[in-house]
C-alpha cells in the first residue's frame, strides 16, 4: 500500500471497482491458510517500515479530520504515536506497556506499539498490516473522541475494525492511498492473525472477535455505503 502519488510505480490491484466483500466471498473469507503473494522485492528495510508507519498515521489523521469537518464537528488528533521495545518505557494510566501489542491510551490520548512486534508482522505479512493496525488504533481514538462506549469489548473492537476499513476504503476511492497487488492477501492474513484463539467466548472481557468476525467487520467499513459520502456511516448505524 502506498501514497497514490506513486501510482505510476506499480500496477494497481483494482479492488475498489470490485468491492472487498465480494473478494472475501470469492476467497472463502481468507480464513483458512491464505497464501501470500510472491514477493517482488527484497526484504523490507527499517526505513520502509517507518515510511509506512508515518504515512498510515498521516492519512488516518487527515481522514478523520475531514470526516469530522464534514459534519461540522471539531476534531482533535492523538497527542502522539509512541514506539517501545520494553514495557518499562511507559505506561497508560499507571498500567505498563505490554509486549507484542499495540493500543490506544485514552488517559494520555496516544497510540503506542511494540516496535519489535510491528517489525515482525511487517516482515512476515507485509505493509498492509501497518495500515490496518494504525487504522484500528486510530479508530479507538475516534471512538473515545465521540464518547462511544459498548457493554462488551467485542462490540468496541469490531466497530474499530469497521472504522479502520472505512478509512482505508475511502482513502483508496479518493486516490489518497493506492492498493498494490498482494495487499488484499495481506489484509486477510492480518485480520486472521489478530483474531481471537478458538475457545474464547464472545462475551469474555478482552474478546476482540474471531478472524472471520474481524474480516467481516473490516469489509463492512471498507465497502461502506452506496449512496455516497463517508463509509463511516456503515460502522455507526
GROMACS .gro file of C-alpha atoms in nm:
model
  237
    1UNK     CA    1   0.000   0.000   0.000
    2UNK     CA    2   0.139   0.336  -0.099
    3UNK     CA    3   0.056   0.701  -0.134
    4UNK     CA    4  -0.132   0.749  -0.461
    5UNK     CA    5   0.129   0.988  -0.595
    6UNK     CA    6   0.341   0.678  -0.660
    7UNK     CA    7   0.073   0.523  -0.879
    8UNK     CA    8   0.296   0.510  -1.186
    9UNK     CA    9   0.550   0.298  -0.997
   10UNK     CA   10   0.335  -0.016  -0.986
   11UNK     CA   11   0.044  -0.200  -1.141
   12UNK     CA   12  -0.254  -0.128  -0.912
   13UNK     CA   13  -0.487  -0.403  -0.794
   14UNK     CA   14  -0.841  -0.299  -0.886
   15UNK     CA   15  -1.006  -0.374  -0.553
   16UNK     CA   16  -1.207  -0.052  -0.543
   17UNK     CA   17  -1.406  -0.147  -0.852
   18UNK     CA   18  -1.494  -0.494  -0.724
   19UNK     CA   19  -1.556  -0.434  -0.355
   20UNK     CA   20  -1.372  -0.603  -0.072
   21UNK     CA   21  -1.672  -0.804   0.044
   22UNK     CA   22  -1.702  -0.964  -0.300
   23UNK     CA   23  -1.336  -1.058  -0.289
   24UNK     CA   24  -1.382  -1.209   0.056
   25UNK     CA   25  -1.665  -1.428  -0.070
   26UNK     CA   26  -1.460  -1.540  -0.369
   27UNK     CA   27  -1.165  -1.621  -0.144
   28UNK     CA   28  -1.371  -1.805   0.116
   29UNK     CA   29  -1.318  -1.509   0.352
   30UNK     CA   30  -0.948  -1.586   0.351
   31UNK     CA   31  -0.975  -1.766   0.682
   32UNK     CA   32  -0.813  -2.096   0.603
   33UNK     CA   33  -0.447  -2.077   0.510
   34UNK     CA   34  -0.427  -1.789   0.262
   35UNK     CA   35  -0.114  -1.792   0.052
   36UNK     CA   36   0.073  -1.462   0.045
   37UNK     CA   37   0.163  -1.328  -0.294
   38UNK     CA   38   0.514  -1.388  -0.422
   39UNK     CA   39   0.748  -1.111  -0.309
   40UNK     CA   40   0.860  -0.887  -0.592
   41UNK     CA   41   1.139  -0.717  -0.399
   42UNK     CA   42   1.393  -0.785  -0.128
   43UNK     CA   43   1.304  -0.798   0.240
   44UNK     CA   44   1.167  -0.459   0.353
   45UNK     CA   45   1.408  -0.236   0.538
   46UNK     CA   46   1.353  -0.048   0.860
   47UNK     CA   47   1.333   0.273   0.660
   48UNK     CA   48   1.047   0.128   0.453
   49UNK     CA   49   0.863   0.033   0.772
   50UNK     CA   50   0.898   0.379   0.923
   51UNK     CA   51   0.781   0.538   0.598
   52UNK     CA   52   0.467   0.321   0.604
   53UNK     CA   53   0.405   0.400   0.972
   54UNK     CA   54   0.439   0.772   0.904
   55UNK     CA   55   0.208   0.755   0.603
   56UNK     CA   56  -0.052   0.549   0.791
   57UNK     CA   57  -0.053   0.799   1.077
   58UNK     CA   58  -0.072   1.098   0.846
   59UNK     CA   59  -0.352   0.960   0.629
   60UNK     CA   60  -0.552   0.834   0.929
   61UNK     CA   61  -0.536   1.174   1.092
   62UNK     CA   62  -0.626   1.357   0.770
   63UNK     CA   63  -0.914   1.120   0.702
   64UNK     CA   64  -1.079   1.161   1.041
   65UNK     CA   65  -1.023   1.536   1.039
   66UNK     CA   66  -1.210   1.556   0.707
   67UNK     CA   67  -1.491   1.332   0.836
   68UNK     CA   68  -1.541   1.547   1.145
   69UNK     CA   69  -1.526   1.872   0.949
   70UNK     CA   70  -1.783   1.742   0.700
   71UNK     CA   71  -2.022   1.708   0.994
   72UNK     CA   72  -1.935   2.047   1.140
   73UNK     CA   73  -1.762   1.884   1.437
   74UNK     CA   74  -1.429   1.963   1.600
   75UNK     CA   75  -1.154   1.705   1.558
   76UNK     CA   76  -0.859   1.652   1.790
   77UNK     CA   77  -0.573   1.432   1.675
   78UNK     CA   78  -0.390   1.193   1.906
   79UNK     CA   79  -0.109   1.351   2.107
   80UNK     CA   80   0.146   1.110   1.964
   81UNK     CA   81   0.229   0.763   1.836
   82UNK     CA   82   0.488   0.601   2.060
   83UNK     CA   83   0.708   0.302   1.970
   84UNK     CA   84   0.854   0.095   2.252
   85UNK     CA   85   1.064  -0.218   2.296
   86UNK     CA   86   1.030  -0.266   2.671
   87UNK     CA   87   0.723  -0.238   2.900
   88UNK     CA   88   0.917  -0.012   3.135
   89UNK     CA   89   0.938   0.260   2.871
   90UNK     CA   90   0.595   0.399   2.953
   91UNK     CA   91   0.252   0.344   3.099
   92UNK     CA   92  -0.115   0.414   3.034
   93UNK     CA   93  -0.288   0.539   3.345
   94UNK     CA   94  -0.038   0.357   3.562
   95UNK     CA   95  -0.056   0.032   3.364
   96UNK     CA   96   0.276  -0.062   3.199
   97UNK     CA   97   0.307  -0.114   2.826
   98UNK     CA   98   0.258  -0.471   2.703
   99UNK     CA   99   0.488  -0.659   2.466
  100UNK     CA  100   0.354  -0.789   2.133
  101UNK     CA  101   0.077  -0.535   2.137
  102UNK     CA  102  -0.050  -0.201   2.011
  103UNK     CA  103  -0.312   0.010   2.181
  104UNK     CA  104  -0.478   0.349   2.219
  105UNK     CA  105  -0.440   0.506   2.562
  106UNK     CA  106  -0.735   0.737   2.639
  107UNK     CA  107  -0.567   0.877   2.950
  108UNK     CA  108  -0.284   1.035   2.753
  109UNK     CA  109  -0.462   1.037   2.415
  110UNK     CA  110  -0.181   0.850   2.242
  111UNK     CA  111  -0.121   0.534   2.042
  112UNK     CA  112   0.166   0.305   2.140
  113UNK     CA  113   0.302  -0.007   1.974
  114UNK     CA  114   0.570  -0.267   2.038
  115UNK     CA  115   0.830  -0.183   1.777
  116UNK     CA  116   0.964  -0.538   1.751
  117UNK     CA  117   0.613  -0.682   1.721
  118UNK     CA  118   0.519  -0.448   1.437
  119UNK     CA  119   0.850  -0.504   1.259
  120UNK     CA  120   0.799  -0.880   1.280
  121UNK     CA  121   0.448  -0.863   1.135
  122UNK     CA  122   0.568  -0.623   0.867
  123UNK     CA  123   0.828  -0.873   0.753
  124UNK     CA  124   0.601  -1.177   0.790
  125UNK     CA  125   0.284  -1.031   0.635
  126UNK     CA  126   0.363  -0.705   0.457
  127UNK     CA  127   0.296  -0.333   0.469
  128UNK     CA  128  -0.084  -0.372   0.477
  129UNK     CA  129  -0.056  -0.487   0.838
  130UNK     CA  130   0.081  -0.144   0.932
  131UNK     CA  131  -0.213   0.042   0.775
  132UNK     CA  132  -0.463  -0.194   0.936
  133UNK     CA  133  -0.302  -0.168   1.281
  134UNK     CA  134  -0.268   0.211   1.279
  135UNK     CA  135  -0.617   0.243   1.131
  136UNK     CA  136  -0.764   0.022   1.404
  137UNK     CA  137  -0.595   0.207   1.690
  138UNK     CA  138  -0.682   0.547   1.544
  139UNK     CA  139  -1.043   0.426   1.527
  140UNK     CA  140  -1.028   0.369   1.903
  141UNK     CA  141  -0.912   0.729   1.943
  142UNK     CA  142  -1.213   0.843   1.740
  143UNK     CA  143  -1.447   0.627   1.949
  144UNK     CA  144  -1.309   0.798   2.257
  145UNK     CA  145  -1.348   1.141   2.099
  146UNK     CA  146  -1.711   1.064   2.016
  147UNK     CA  147  -1.780   0.917   2.359
  148UNK     CA  148  -1.874   0.578   2.213
  149UNK     CA  149  -1.897   0.302   2.471
  150UNK     CA  150  -2.009  -0.059   2.444
  151UNK     CA  151  -2.117  -0.308   2.705
  152UNK     CA  152  -1.899  -0.578   2.553
  153UNK     CA  153  -1.535  -0.548   2.447
  154UNK     CA  154  -1.600  -0.739   2.126
  155UNK     CA  155  -1.852  -0.478   2.011
  156UNK     CA  156  -1.599  -0.200   2.061
  157UNK     CA  157  -1.324  -0.390   1.879
  158UNK     CA  158  -1.535  -0.495   1.581
  159UNK     CA  159  -1.657  -0.139   1.537
  160UNK     CA  160  -1.294  -0.024   1.535
  161UNK     CA  161  -1.221  -0.285   1.266
  162UNK     CA  162  -1.512  -0.148   1.064
  163UNK     CA  163  -1.386   0.208   1.106
  164UNK     CA  164  -1.036   0.103   1.002
  165UNK     CA  165  -1.191  -0.047   0.691
  166UNK     CA  166  -1.380   0.277   0.623
  167UNK     CA  167  -1.058   0.478   0.649
  168UNK     CA  168  -0.874   0.252   0.406
  169UNK     CA  169  -1.166   0.208   0.167
  170UNK     CA  170  -1.242   0.578   0.144
  171UNK     CA  171  -0.871   0.659   0.110
  172UNK     CA  172  -0.836   0.419  -0.182
  173UNK     CA  173  -1.151   0.550  -0.352
  174UNK     CA  174  -1.022   0.906  -0.311
  175UNK     CA  175  -0.683   0.804  -0.458
  176UNK     CA  176  -0.510   0.910  -0.137
  177UNK     CA  177  -0.376   0.556  -0.099
  178UNK     CA  178  -0.324   0.303  -0.374
  179UNK     CA  179  -0.363  -0.072  -0.332
  180UNK     CA  180  -0.080  -0.278  -0.474
  181UNK     CA  181  -0.115  -0.632  -0.598
  182UNK     CA  182  -0.092  -0.862  -0.296
  183UNK     CA  183  -0.225  -0.608  -0.046
  184UNK     CA  184  -0.564  -0.778  -0.019
  185UNK     CA  185  -0.395  -1.107   0.069
  186UNK     CA  186  -0.200  -0.920   0.335
  187UNK     CA  187  -0.514  -0.764   0.480
  188UNK     CA  188  -0.686  -1.102   0.502
  189UNK     CA  189  -0.385  -1.255   0.674
  190UNK     CA  190  -0.364  -0.956   0.909
  191UNK     CA  191  -0.725  -0.991   1.017
  192UNK     CA  192  -0.688  -1.364   1.072
  193UNK     CA  193  -0.367  -1.307   1.269
  194UNK     CA  194  -0.533  -1.072   1.519
  195UNK     CA  195  -0.844  -1.288   1.564
  196UNK     CA  196  -0.919  -1.450   1.899
  197UNK     CA  197  -0.792  -1.800   1.958
  198UNK     CA  198  -1.051  -2.082   1.930
  199UNK     CA  199  -1.247  -2.124   2.250
  200UNK     CA  200  -1.253  -1.759   2.357
  201UNK     CA  201  -1.619  -1.676   2.441
  202UNK     CA  202  -1.764  -1.378   2.256
  203UNK     CA  203  -1.870  -1.228   2.586
  204UNK     CA  204  -1.527  -1.261   2.751
  205UNK     CA  205  -1.359  -0.949   2.879
  206UNK     CA  206  -1.097  -0.854   2.624
  207UNK     CA  207  -1.253  -1.056   2.340
  208UNK     CA  208  -1.186  -0.899   2.000
  209UNK     CA  209  -1.366  -1.142   1.770
  210UNK     CA  210  -1.269  -1.437   1.556
  211UNK     CA  211  -1.074  -1.391   1.237
  212UNK     CA  212  -1.395  -1.424   1.037
  213UNK     CA  213  -1.581  -1.171   1.251
  214UNK     CA  214  -1.299  -0.922   1.224
  215UNK     CA  215  -1.272  -0.974   0.849
  216UNK     CA  216  -1.645  -0.919   0.802
  217UNK     CA  217  -1.641  -0.604   1.017
  218UNK     CA  218  -1.346  -0.463   0.825
  219UNK     CA  219  -1.512  -0.542   0.490
  220UNK     CA  220  -1.833  -0.368   0.601
  221UNK     CA  221  -1.640  -0.048   0.656
  222UNK     CA  222  -1.417  -0.086   0.352
  223UNK     CA  223  -1.708  -0.121   0.112
  224UNK     CA  224  -1.905   0.145   0.300
  225UNK     CA  225  -2.226   0.288   0.162
  226UNK     CA  226  -2.353   0.303  -0.194
  227UNK     CA  227  -2.517   0.643  -0.152
  228UNK     CA  228  -2.201   0.849  -0.142
  229UNK     CA  229  -2.038   1.025   0.149
  230UNK     CA  230  -1.811   0.871   0.408
  231UNK     CA  231  -1.807   0.495   0.456
  232UNK     CA  232  -1.802   0.552   0.833
  233UNK     CA  233  -2.182   0.561   0.839
  234UNK     CA  234  -2.178   0.185   0.774
  235UNK     CA  235  -1.999   0.142   1.108
  236UNK     CA  236  -2.211   0.378   1.317
  237UNK     CA  237  -2.556   0.265   1.207
   0.00000   0.00000   0.00000
